[in-house]
């Protein structure tokens, strides 16, 4: 089955700097890669996703990149702000009738003022 | 628009007591439904998922069970809670098993 590894487990960056979170996956048939942000005491919220026919996707200060050959994908947050502090989860799945989303272990991002 | 409701938000239960957590989805039909547990500072552990009424798949053996009595209702239960059942329980839904999930707001369960 699919296995998703996420690094680092914790990340602290200065406000205004960029943050990068990296994930690798094992199932070469996976073709959907969402990212979730979980604020303290709340459920995870989908912030961006990418499918395997696309190498990069941007939404304002957030971007995701996908390297299918190497089976890794990354989340990039530029010009970080205090409200970016949260736990971020990557995930991977197939678009098939028997698939589930497999989550990474999470990255706790702290933005230093 | 679709919404997901999960309650209660917090719950403190003694060891050995029963549990019932409820999740309902509005604005969609035949959703895929999921129960996750998140221990403090840890990742998301899939407990159960359901692709239709009465259809429950269990991911890990445990003290918990799930039921789907109606299309948009998913219930997590236990007959006798253990201390190790403490955690943050999240319900989620998706329109297909390979698409993004929408999570509920979670229930923080403390077993004492």
CSV table of C-alpha atoms in Angstrom, one decimal:
chain,number,residue,atom,x,y,z
A,1,UNK,CA,0.0,0.0,0.0
A,2,UNK,CA,0.8,3.7,-0.1
A,3,UNK,CA,3.3,5.2,2.4
A,4,UNK,CA,3.8,8.9,2.7
A,5,UNK,CA,6.7,10.3,4.6
A,6,UNK,CA,6.9,14.0,5.6
A,7,UNK,CA,9.8,16.2,6.7
A,8,UNK,CA,10.6,18.0,8.8
A,9,UNK,CA,8.4,17.3,11.8
A,10,UNK,CA,8.9,20.8,13.2
A,11,UNK,CA,9.9,23.9,11.4
A,12,UNK,CA,10.5,27.4,12.7
A,13,UNK,CA,11.0,30.4,10.4
A,14,UNK,CA,11.3,34.1,10.8
A,15,UNK,CA,8.3,36.1,9.7
A,16,UNK,CA,8.6,37.1,6.1
A,17,UNK,CA,10.9,34.2,5.2
A,18,UNK,CA,9.9,31.2,3.2
A,19,UNK,CA,9.0,27.7,4.5
A,20,UNK,CA,9.3,24.4,2.6
A,21,UNK,CA,7.8,21.1,3.7
A,22,UNK,CA,8.7,18.0,1.7
A,23,UNK,CA,6.9,14.7,1.3
A,24,UNK,CA,7.7,11.4,-0.5
A,25,UNK,CA,5.3,8.7,-1.5
A,26,UNK,CA,5.8,5.0,-2.4
A,27,UNK,CA,2.9,4.2,-4.8
A,28,UNK,CA,3.7,5.2,-8.3
A,29,UNK,CA,0.0,5.0,-9.2
A,30,UNK,CA,-0.9,7.8,-6.8
A,31,UNK,CA,-2.1,10.8,-8.8
A,32,UNK,CA,-3.7,13.2,-6.3
A,33,UNK,CA,-1.7,15.1,-3.7
A,34,UNK,CA,-3.6,17.4,-1.2
A,35,UNK,CA,-2.2,19.6,1.5
A,36,UNK,CA,-4.0,20.3,4.8
A,37,UNK,CA,-3.5,23.0,7.4
A,38,UNK,CA,-4.7,22.3,11.0
A,39,UNK,CA,-4.9,25.1,13.5
A,40,UNK,CA,-4.9,24.4,17.2
A,41,UNK,CA,-8.1,22.6,18.3
A,42,UNK,CA,-9.6,22.5,14.8
A,43,UNK,CA,-10.0,20.0,12.0
A,44,UNK,CA,-7.6,20.0,9.1
A,45,UNK,CA,-8.6,22.3,6.2
A,46,UNK,CA,-7.6,21.7,2.6
A,47,UNK,CA,-5.4,24.5,1.4
A,48,UNK,CA,-4.1,23.4,-2.0
A,49,UNK,CA,-3.9,20.2,-4.0
A,50,UNK,CA,-2.2,19.0,-7.2
A,51,UNK,CA,-2.8,16.2,-9.6
A,52,UNK,CA,-0.1,14.2,-11.4
A,53,UNK,CA,-0.7,15.9,-14.8
A,54,UNK,CA,0.6,19.1,-13.3
A,55,UNK,CA,4.2,19.9,-12.1
A,56,UNK,CA,3.4,23.0,-10.1
A,57,UNK,CA,0.4,24.9,-8.8
A,58,UNK,CA,0.3,28.3,-7.0
A,59,UNK,CA,-2.3,30.1,-5.0
A,60,UNK,CA,-1.1,33.5,-3.7
A,61,UNK,CA,1.7,32.8,-1.2
A,62,UNK,CA,1.3,29.0,-1.4
A,63,UNK,CA,2.8,26.7,-4.1
A,64,UNK,CA,3.1,23.0,-4.5
A,65,UNK,CA,5.5,21.2,-6.7
A,66,UNK,CA,5.4,17.5,-7.8
A,67,UNK,CA,8.2,15.4,-9.2
A,68,UNK,CA,6.6,12.1,-10.3
A,69,UNK,CA,9.8,10.5,-11.3
A,70,UNK,CA,11.3,11.0,-7.9
A,71,UNK,CA,7.9,10.5,-6.2
A,72,UNK,CA,8.2,13.6,-4.0
A,73,UNK,CA,6.1,16.7,-3.6
A,74,UNK,CA,6.6,19.9,-1.6
A,75,UNK,CA,4.7,22.8,-0.1
A,76,UNK,CA,6.2,26.3,-0.4
A,77,UNK,CA,5.0,29.2,1.7
A,78,UNK,CA,6.5,32.6,0.8
A,79,UNK,CA,6.4,35.8,2.9
A,80,UNK,CA,5.3,33.9,6.0
A,81,UNK,CA,2.9,35.5,8.4
A,82,UNK,CA,2.0,34.7,12.0
A,83,UNK,CA,-1.3,33.2,10.9
A,84,UNK,CA,0.7,30.6,8.9
A,85,UNK,CA,1.6,28.9,12.2
A,86,UNK,CA,-0.1,25.5,12.2
A,87,UNK,CA,0.4,21.8,11.6
A,88,UNK,CA,0.5,20.9,7.9
A,89,UNK,CA,-0.2,17.5,6.5
A,90,UNK,CA,0.6,16.2,3.0
A,91,UNK,CA,-1.3,13.3,1.6
A,92,UNK,CA,-1.5,11.1,-1.5
A,93,UNK,CA,-4.1,8.9,-3.1
A,94,UNK,CA,-5.2,7.2,-6.4
A,95,UNK,CA,-8.3,8.4,-8.2
A,96,UNK,CA,-9.8,4.9,-8.1
A,97,UNK,CA,-12.8,3.2,-6.6
A,98,UNK,CA,-10.7,1.4,-3.9
A,99,UNK,CA,-8.4,4.2,-2.8
A,100,UNK,CA,-8.1,6.2,0.4
A,101,UNK,CA,-6.1,9.3,1.2
A,102,UNK,CA,-2.9,8.4,3.0
A,103,UNK,CA,-1.6,11.2,5.2
A,104,UNK,CA,2.0,12.2,6.2
A,105,UNK,CA,2.8,12.5,9.8
A,106,UNK,CA,2.5,16.3,9.9
A,107,UNK,CA,4.8,19.3,10.2
A,108,UNK,CA,4.4,21.8,13.0
A,109,UNK,CA,5.3,25.2,11.5
A,110,UNK,CA,6.0,28.1,13.8
A,111,UNK,CA,6.5,31.7,12.6
A,112,UNK,CA,8.8,33.8,14.7
A,113,UNK,CA,7.9,37.5,14.9
B,1,UNK,CA,-23.3,24.2,-0.1
B,2,UNK,CA,-22.0,21.1,1.7
B,3,UNK,CA,-21.4,21.2,5.5
B,4,UNK,CA,-20.3,18.7,8.0
B,5,UNK,CA,-21.4,18.7,11.6
B,6,UNK,CA,-19.7,16.8,14.4
B,7,UNK,CA,-20.6,16.8,18.1
B,8,UNK,CA,-19.9,17.1,20.9
B,9,UNK,CA,-16.9,19.4,20.7
B,10,UNK,CA,-15.4,18.1,24.0
B,11,UNK,CA,-16.2,15.1,26.1
B,12,UNK,CA,-14.9,13.7,29.4
B,13,UNK,CA,-15.9,10.2,30.1
B,14,UNK,CA,-14.9,7.7,32.8
B,15,UNK,CA,-13.1,4.4,32.0
B,16,UNK,CA,-15.6,1.7,31.2
B,17,UNK,CA,-18.4,4.0,30.1
B,18,UNK,CA,-20.0,3.9,26.6
B,19,UNK,CA,-19.3,6.4,23.8
B,20,UNK,CA,-21.3,7.7,20.9
B,21,UNK,CA,-20.0,10.4,18.6
B,22,UNK,CA,-22.2,11.6,15.7
B,23,UNK,CA,-21.3,13.1,12.4
B,24,UNK,CA,-23.7,14.4,9.8
B,25,UNK,CA,-23.2,15.8,6.3
B,26,UNK,CA,-25.5,18.2,4.5
B,27,UNK,CA,-25.8,19.2,0.9
B,28,UNK,CA,-24.6,16.1,-0.7
B,29,UNK,CA,-25.8,12.5,-1.3
B,30,UNK,CA,-23.9,9.2,-1.0
B,31,UNK,CA,-20.7,10.7,0.4
B,32,UNK,CA,-17.8,8.6,1.5
B,33,UNK,CA,-17.4,9.1,5.3
B,34,UNK,CA,-14.4,8.6,7.5
B,35,UNK,CA,-13.5,8.6,11.2
B,36,UNK,CA,-10.0,9.6,12.2
B,37,UNK,CA,-8.2,9.8,15.5
B,38,UNK,CA,-5.4,12.1,16.4
B,39,UNK,CA,-3.4,11.6,19.5
B,40,UNK,CA,-1.8,14.7,21.1
B,41,UNK,CA,0.9,16.1,18.8
B,42,UNK,CA,0.5,13.1,16.4
B,43,UNK,CA,-0.7,12.4,12.9
B,44,UNK,CA,-4.0,11.3,11.6
B,45,UNK,CA,-5.0,7.6,12.1
B,46,UNK,CA,-7.8,6.3,9.9
B,47,UNK,CA,-10.2,4.3,12.1
B,48,UNK,CA,-13.2,3.5,9.8
B,49,UNK,CA,-14.5,4.5,6.4
B,50,UNK,CA,-17.9,3.9,4.7
B,51,UNK,CA,-18.9,4.1,1.1
B,52,UNK,CA,-22.6,3.6,1.7
B,53,UNK,CA,-25.3,2.8,4.2
B,54,UNK,CA,-24.4,-0.1,6.4
B,55,UNK,CA,-21.0,-0.5,4.7
B,56,UNK,CA,-18.2,-0.1,7.2
B,57,UNK,CA,-14.5,-0.8,6.7
B,58,UNK,CA,-12.3,-1.0,9.8
B,59,UNK,CA,-8.6,0.0,9.4
B,60,UNK,CA,-7.3,-1.0,12.8
B,61,UNK,CA,-8.5,-3.5,15.4
B,62,UNK,CA,-9.6,-1.6,18.5
B,63,UNK,CA,-12.2,-1.0,21.1
B,64,UNK,CA,-14.3,1.1,18.8
B,65,UNK,CA,-17.0,0.5,16.2
B,66,UNK,CA,-18.8,2.6,13.6
B,67,UNK,CA,-22.2,2.5,12.0
B,68,UNK,CA,-23.9,4.3,9.2
B,69,UNK,CA,-27.6,4.1,9.7
B,70,UNK,CA,-28.5,6.8,7.2
B,71,UNK,CA,-26.8,8.1,4.0
B,72,UNK,CA,-25.4,11.2,5.7
B,73,UNK,CA,-24.9,10.0,9.2
B,74,UNK,CA,-21.8,8.3,10.6
B,75,UNK,CA,-21.6,7.2,14.3
B,76,UNK,CA,-18.5,6.2,16.3
B,77,UNK,CA,-19.2,4.0,19.3
B,78,UNK,CA,-17.7,2.1,22.1
B,79,UNK,CA,-19.3,-0.1,24.7
B,80,UNK,CA,-16.5,0.4,27.3
B,81,UNK,CA,-14.0,3.2,27.0
B,82,UNK,CA,-10.3,2.7,27.8
B,83,UNK,CA,-7.8,5.3,28.8
B,84,UNK,CA,-6.0,4.8,25.5
B,85,UNK,CA,-9.2,5.9,23.7
B,86,UNK,CA,-8.4,9.5,24.6
B,87,UNK,CA,-7.7,11.7,21.6
B,88,UNK,CA,-9.1,14.1,19.0
B,89,UNK,CA,-11.7,12.4,16.8
B,90,UNK,CA,-12.3,13.8,13.4
B,91,UNK,CA,-15.1,13.0,10.9
B,92,UNK,CA,-14.6,13.7,7.2
B,93,UNK,CA,-16.4,13.2,4.0
B,94,UNK,CA,-15.5,13.1,0.3
B,95,UNK,CA,-17.4,12.8,-3.0
B,96,UNK,CA,-15.2,10.0,-4.1
B,97,UNK,CA,-12.6,7.9,-2.4
B,98,UNK,CA,-9.7,9.5,-4.3
B,99,UNK,CA,-10.7,13.1,-3.8
B,100,UNK,CA,-10.0,15.7,-1.1
B,101,UNK,CA,-11.6,15.4,2.2
B,102,UNK,CA,-13.6,17.9,4.2
B,103,UNK,CA,-13.1,17.5,7.9
B,104,UNK,CA,-15.4,18.3,10.7
B,105,UNK,CA,-14.4,20.4,13.7
B,106,UNK,CA,-13.5,17.4,15.8
B,107,UNK,CA,-14.4,16.0,19.2
B,108,UNK,CA,-11.8,16.1,22.0
B,109,UNK,CA,-12.3,13.0,24.1
B,110,UNK,CA,-10.7,12.6,27.5
B,111,UNK,CA,-11.1,9.3,29.2
B,112,UNK,CA,-10.5,9.6,33.0
